[in-house]
Amino acid sequence: MKHIYLIIDRANTEDYGIGTYIRQIKQCLKVSPLLSVTIVESDDSIDEVTESQTNGFNHLRFPLHYKALYHKAEDYYMAVAYKLCSTICENDMNIFCFNYLQQYALAAKIKELSPRSVIWVTVHFVNWMFALKGNIGKMHTILNEHYQENSFVLKDYMDSGKMLRLANRVIFLSAYTQKVLSQEYELNKHDSVVIPNGMEDNGVMLNKRQKERAKKSLGLPKHEKIILYAGRLTEGKGLSYLIKAFRMLLKNNPGCHLIIAGDGDLSKYLYESRYSSKITFVGKLPHKELYLLYQIADIGVLPSLMEQCSYTVIEMLMFGLPIIGTTTPGISEMIEDGVHGYKVKIRKRIDGTPFLKETEIVNALLNILACGQKERMAKNCRERYEKRYRLAYMRDRINLLL
């Protein structure tokens, strides 16, 4: 008998696509007489430990605000570990699947209390890499000179290494992240695997008349070209570059409209978009409404400075939407330049800070809008999804590990 424990933190599940990942992986893990799945969740909406069962999945929820009763997070995780280990059968295979590198204290305590248990870690994001915008050289400088002002970055670097070395299996979402972190922490390559994110197919295409009706229902002129951004409104997503590029595009192409879907630092980007009736912010949308935008859009743009295996890109591929991305390794592995869209080159300033040229975003937009490539790229995008990012592909790779 195999028992899988999916460790999640409700307060952070929507960060970095972890919530979507959990929903998809639950569909990959088919519960059977030989496999039991328990969702272990830290939840700030409950007052006591609760156990339940839904759709064949066991649920074990811990009150997150109980952390306040402990002097350190390690003490909280110790209490969680004792509860978890009291429920397992040592004669079975128990696999604890972590989604946060910051939970080393919990993983280490589980391993101490139950040495035969197996620890899996899926790397969705690496805080110190995001904080330094992917500048590995700067991390080495901090390590060599022990900069005190970077104590958070230094601690996260150390904690991430401890978690990765503890794991019996590390699941990376991109080959680049696997290569960088394996070299950085001297990980055994046989203990890691690359399994890209997968997604259940919801890609329903609309014909020309259906698109026109959908646009009309949203108050959009039927002849306007829709450029869509979907994601968090943060600096690392490169949204400022897109807004500036779109303003430049409008000077000679007024029949375009930029729709921005997502939440975050709204005031900053509203200010950058001031006085433009061609830029619409719609906030974070439920899937049904977001999927309608994918159906009517002409181009999807994700100008991220750092990305792993983006669910936004997968959704765009799924709906056959030509993509303008960047050369950040995660996106580069997902789309081919000139085949599924275009990749804008990420450049580096003297201090190593990454940036994009707005003119190159404009040129990429024009290449798709003006050169009649949209239909060809749309077909290629849909084929890319079907071959690499369908949920069945992810399910097959996960099941090979069990």
XYZ file of C-alpha atoms in Angstrom:
402
model
C 0.000 0.000 0.000
C 1.251 3.466 -0.913
C 0.240 6.621 0.916
C 0.831 10.027 -0.657
C 0.649 13.162 1.484
C 0.337 16.417 -0.480
C 1.654 19.217 1.744
C 0.162 22.627 0.936
C -0.254 25.993 2.596
C -3.651 27.495 1.904
C -2.351 31.027 2.428
C 0.114 30.608 -0.470
C -1.525 28.104 -2.806
C -2.262 30.655 -5.533
C 1.322 31.945 -5.591
C 3.485 30.720 -8.472
C 0.698 28.492 -9.795
C 0.804 26.097 -6.845
C -2.987 26.069 -6.477
C -3.401 25.122 -10.124
C -0.670 22.497 -9.766
C -2.414 20.879 -6.794
C -5.712 20.742 -8.690
C -4.035 19.088 -11.662
C -1.926 16.615 -9.691
C -5.002 15.440 -7.774
C -6.398 14.378 -11.129
C -3.135 12.545 -11.892
C -3.282 10.511 -8.680
C -6.016 7.979 -9.197
C -7.099 6.703 -5.795
C -7.257 2.899 -5.695
C -7.104 0.055 -3.154
C -3.321 0.274 -3.529
C -3.020 4.069 -3.311
C -4.246 6.498 -0.669
C -3.933 10.280 -0.999
C -4.107 12.731 1.910
C -4.170 16.499 1.427
C -2.283 18.066 4.355
C -3.220 21.721 4.560
C -2.301 24.659 6.779
C -5.486 26.699 6.923
C -6.054 30.016 8.708
C -9.849 29.675 8.543
C -10.157 26.866 11.118
C -9.600 26.750 14.896
C -8.607 23.123 15.408
C -7.155 20.128 13.590
C -9.819 18.581 11.359
C -9.983 15.345 9.381
C -12.412 14.620 6.538
C -12.787 12.764 3.241
C -13.979 14.141 -0.098
C -14.138 12.370 -3.457
C -11.856 9.622 -2.206
C -9.195 12.032 -0.895
C -8.398 12.302 2.790
C -8.033 15.814 4.190
C -6.012 16.755 7.256
C -6.143 20.452 8.050
C -4.070 22.318 10.628
C -5.000 25.790 11.914
C -2.348 28.088 10.478
C -2.831 30.808 13.062
C -1.650 28.350 15.744
C 1.830 29.366 14.653
C 1.339 32.343 16.950
C 1.370 29.959 19.930
C 4.927 28.886 19.127
C 8.081 30.925 19.505
C 9.453 29.667 16.185
C 7.997 28.187 13.010
C 10.139 25.098 13.656
C 8.102 24.377 16.790
C 4.864 24.623 14.842
C 6.149 22.244 12.167
C 7.327 19.858 14.875
C 3.788 19.645 16.220
C 2.446 19.034 12.700
C 5.072 16.332 12.085
C 4.161 14.455 15.276
C 0.485 14.453 14.276
C 1.244 13.263 10.738
C 3.592 10.501 11.823
C 1.081 9.242 14.365
C -1.290 8.404 11.490
C 1.061 6.446 9.220
C 1.747 2.733 8.958
C 5.485 2.108 8.851
C 5.025 -1.108 6.853
C 3.574 0.859 3.934
C 5.313 3.263 1.568
C 4.644 6.820 2.767
C 5.494 9.608 0.327
C 5.380 13.207 1.562
C 5.141 15.655 -1.353
C 6.310 19.192 -0.541
C 5.728 22.277 -2.679
C 7.682 24.848 -0.681
C 11.443 24.892 -0.121
C 10.814 26.848 3.077
C 9.330 23.814 4.853
C 12.623 22.082 5.636
C 11.854 21.991 9.373
C 8.686 19.953 8.747
C 10.314 17.607 6.233
C 13.344 17.011 8.458
C 11.176 16.209 11.487
C 9.065 13.756 9.453
C 12.252 12.063 8.286
C 13.521 11.895 11.866
C 10.293 10.400 13.211
C 9.751 8.095 10.236
C 13.124 7.315 8.567
C 11.533 5.020 5.987
C 9.269 7.771 4.686
C 10.052 9.225 1.260
C 10.351 12.973 0.707
C 9.451 14.484 -2.663
C 9.976 18.188 -3.349
C 8.494 19.985 -6.348
C 10.349 23.219 -7.108
C 7.776 25.829 -8.144
C 9.892 28.839 -7.272
C 13.151 29.730 -5.542
C 12.876 32.842 -3.397
C 16.531 33.858 -3.515
C 16.614 33.548 -7.310
C 13.511 35.738 -7.619
C 14.907 38.274 -5.152
C 18.124 38.543 -7.174
C 16.238 38.386 -10.504
C 18.135 35.284 -11.525
C 21.564 36.820 -10.955
C 23.491 33.745 -9.742
C 26.774 35.664 -9.764
C 25.392 38.125 -7.232
C 24.453 35.198 -4.992
C 28.043 33.987 -5.081
C 29.244 37.472 -4.137
C 26.881 37.475 -1.155
C 28.166 34.047 -0.114
C 31.802 35.114 -0.372
C 31.414 38.458 1.376
C 28.516 37.633 3.760
C 26.578 40.831 3.095
C 24.418 41.468 6.158
C 21.884 43.497 4.186
C 21.137 40.352 2.207
C 20.556 38.168 5.274
C 17.103 37.084 4.012
C 18.543 36.028 0.659
C 21.433 34.246 2.332
C 19.135 32.369 4.732
C 16.772 31.358 1.932
C 19.732 30.093 -0.119
C 20.901 27.929 2.767
C 17.404 26.666 3.649
C 16.653 25.804 0.018
C 19.848 23.755 -0.165
C 18.974 21.817 2.983
C 15.514 20.977 1.646
C 16.792 19.831 -1.739
C 19.520 17.662 -0.212
C 17.050 16.064 2.208
C 14.651 15.053 -0.575
C 14.677 11.531 -1.934
C 13.245 12.898 -5.180
C 13.236 16.445 -6.558
C 10.724 17.305 -9.277
C 11.754 20.263 -11.414
C 9.360 22.019 -13.768
C 12.080 23.073 -16.204
C 15.415 21.670 -17.347
C 17.107 25.014 -16.674
C 16.130 25.040 -13.000
C 17.257 21.431 -12.670
C 20.658 22.270 -14.163
C 21.233 25.438 -12.105
C 20.154 24.075 -8.721
C 21.822 20.690 -9.242
C 25.117 22.482 -9.889
C 24.586 25.037 -7.143
C 23.848 22.468 -4.435
C 25.762 19.500 -5.917
C 22.638 17.346 -6.106
C 22.719 13.773 -7.378
C 21.230 13.934 -10.887
C 19.660 10.503 -10.410
C 17.529 11.893 -7.562
C 15.791 14.492 -9.722
C 13.481 14.527 -12.715
C 11.930 17.166 -14.958
C 8.130 16.947 -15.180
C 6.588 20.026 -16.832
C 3.237 21.241 -15.603
C 0.237 19.700 -17.307
C -3.337 20.896 -17.597
C -6.718 19.359 -18.312
C -7.904 20.306 -21.785
C -10.457 23.131 -21.702
C -9.465 24.641 -25.031
C -12.694 25.282 -26.910
C -12.156 27.454 -30.003
C -14.655 29.994 -31.326
C -15.336 30.694 -34.983
C -15.331 34.241 -36.367
C -19.030 34.880 -35.719
C -18.854 33.492 -32.170
C -15.858 35.720 -31.422
C -17.705 38.777 -32.674
C -20.693 37.982 -30.474
C -18.417 37.410 -27.467
C -16.633 40.712 -28.065
C -19.961 42.514 -28.329
C -21.073 41.019 -25.009
C -17.943 42.480 -23.426
C -18.404 45.906 -25.013
C -15.442 45.479 -27.369
C -15.571 46.529 -31.051
C -15.556 43.416 -33.247
C -12.680 44.648 -35.435
C -10.302 45.502 -32.577
C -7.252 43.280 -32.173
C -7.131 41.994 -28.601
C -3.769 41.663 -26.873
C -4.049 39.763 -23.600
C -1.841 39.691 -20.504
C -2.779 37.245 -17.742
C -0.796 36.950 -14.525
C 0.239 38.680 -11.351
C 0.779 42.439 -11.506
C 4.370 42.471 -10.293
C 7.683 43.890 -11.466
C 9.117 40.478 -12.333
C 6.341 39.851 -14.863
C 7.592 42.717 -17.040
C 4.178 44.376 -17.267
C 5.626 47.911 -17.319
C 7.520 47.065 -20.510
C 4.327 45.755 -22.108
C 2.317 48.857 -21.203
C 4.990 51.172 -22.631
C 5.304 49.020 -25.753
C 1.537 48.993 -26.245
C 1.396 52.795 -26.050
C 4.041 52.901 -28.788
C 2.071 50.394 -30.879
C -1.096 52.508 -30.692
C 0.547 55.446 -32.481
C 0.394 53.598 -35.795
C -2.062 50.828 -34.906
C -5.005 52.422 -33.077
C -7.239 49.409 -33.667
C -5.692 47.409 -30.816
C -6.830 46.855 -27.239
C -4.749 45.584 -24.297
C -6.603 43.596 -21.645
C -4.754 42.954 -18.375
C -6.100 40.151 -16.161
C -4.676 39.509 -12.699
C -4.164 41.079 -9.302
C -1.227 42.671 -7.522
C 0.150 46.216 -7.508
C -2.820 47.648 -9.392
C -2.211 51.327 -8.549
C 1.289 51.280 -10.081
C 0.089 49.920 -13.414
C -3.077 52.032 -13.487
C -0.817 55.073 -13.226
C 1.389 53.823 -16.058
C -1.769 53.304 -18.172
C -3.346 56.672 -17.359
C -5.345 58.494 -20.056
C -5.529 55.413 -22.274
C -8.978 54.088 -23.141
C -7.326 51.195 -24.962
C -6.008 49.508 -21.822
C -8.498 47.610 -19.665
C -7.807 46.071 -16.259
C -10.234 43.293 -15.344
C -8.654 41.997 -12.109
C -8.303 38.341 -11.192
C -11.011 36.393 -12.992
C -12.668 33.005 -12.435
C -11.560 30.441 -14.998
C -14.731 30.667 -17.099
C -14.301 34.407 -17.676
C -10.540 34.149 -18.210
C -11.038 31.398 -20.771
C -13.456 33.625 -22.686
C -10.670 36.213 -22.983
C -8.318 33.547 -24.327
C -10.987 32.652 -26.902
C -11.377 36.195 -28.247
C -7.744 37.330 -27.974
C -5.456 37.633 -30.994
C -2.125 37.578 -29.144
C -1.084 36.575 -25.639
C 1.850 38.342 -24.010
C 3.877 37.242 -20.982
C 7.007 39.448 -20.803
C 8.371 37.805 -17.641
C 11.942 38.429 -16.546
C 11.942 35.081 -14.752
C 9.626 32.125 -15.139
C 9.575 28.364 -14.769
C 6.805 26.339 -16.405
C 4.071 28.945 -16.693
C 0.443 27.860 -16.496
C -0.442 31.072 -18.340
C 1.680 29.954 -21.300
C 0.088 26.490 -21.141
C -3.390 28.053 -21.234
C -2.428 30.214 -24.202
C -1.076 27.172 -26.032
C -4.222 25.252 -25.148
C -6.409 27.929 -26.757
C -4.148 28.221 -29.803
C -3.112 31.764 -28.934
C 0.165 33.038 -30.467
C 2.501 34.084 -27.647
C 5.020 36.832 -27.148
C 7.283 35.687 -24.340
C 10.886 36.321 -23.423
C 14.168 34.446 -23.425
C 13.864 33.625 -19.728
C 14.758 29.900 -19.629
C 11.364 28.628 -18.464
C 9.476 30.260 -21.346
C 12.256 29.440 -23.825
C 11.686 25.753 -23.132
C 7.962 26.108 -23.772
C 7.789 27.998 -27.079
C 9.919 28.239 -30.222
C 10.706 31.610 -31.742
C 8.797 32.140 -34.977
C 6.804 28.925 -34.481
C 4.500 29.581 -31.520
C 5.103 33.343 -31.386
C 8.198 35.351 -30.574
C 10.650 35.629 -27.706
C 11.919 39.058 -26.697
C 15.536 39.010 -25.591
C 16.218 39.694 -21.917
C 19.193 42.029 -21.655
C 21.398 42.817 -18.671
C 22.521 46.170 -17.357
C 26.060 46.678 -16.066
C 24.971 45.663 -12.551
C 23.329 42.487 -13.871
C 19.744 43.776 -13.637
C 17.578 42.300 -16.431
C 15.489 44.506 -18.734
C 13.551 44.416 -21.996
C 13.494 46.790 -24.940
C 9.981 48.045 -25.589
C 10.716 48.423 -29.312
C 11.383 44.685 -29.551
C 7.996 43.937 -27.973
C 6.387 46.273 -30.521
C 8.172 44.546 -33.398
C 7.028 41.132 -32.145
C 3.426 42.350 -31.964
C 3.633 43.817 -35.464
C 5.117 40.627 -36.884
C 2.074 38.655 -35.760
C -0.522 41.332 -36.551
C 0.794 42.434 -39.927
C 2.342 39.359 -41.531
C -0.602 36.964 -41.558
C 1.149 34.506 -39.248
C -1.583 34.251 -36.651
C -3.374 31.209 -38.116
C -0.169 29.227 -38.607
C 1.096 30.037 -35.127
C -2.294 29.293 -33.568
C -2.228 25.807 -35.088
C 1.337 25.259 -33.875
C 0.437 26.417 -30.358
C -2.440 23.985 -30.085
C -0.224 21.133 -31.319
C 2.445 22.086 -28.766
C -0.084 21.827 -25.964
C -1.346 18.451 -27.139
C 2.149 16.972 -27.399
C 3.777 18.361 -24.245
C 1.356 19.911 -21.767
C -1.751 17.750 -21.720
C -2.615 16.422 -18.275
C -2.135 12.848 -19.520
C 1.565 13.526 -20.153
C 2.039 14.839 -16.618
C 0.042 11.904 -15.219
C 2.212 9.367 -17.031
C 5.424 10.946 -15.731
C 4.154 11.097 -12.143
C 2.969 7.482 -12.227
C 6.404 6.339 -13.389
C 7.772 7.568 -10.055
C 5.269 5.608 -7.953
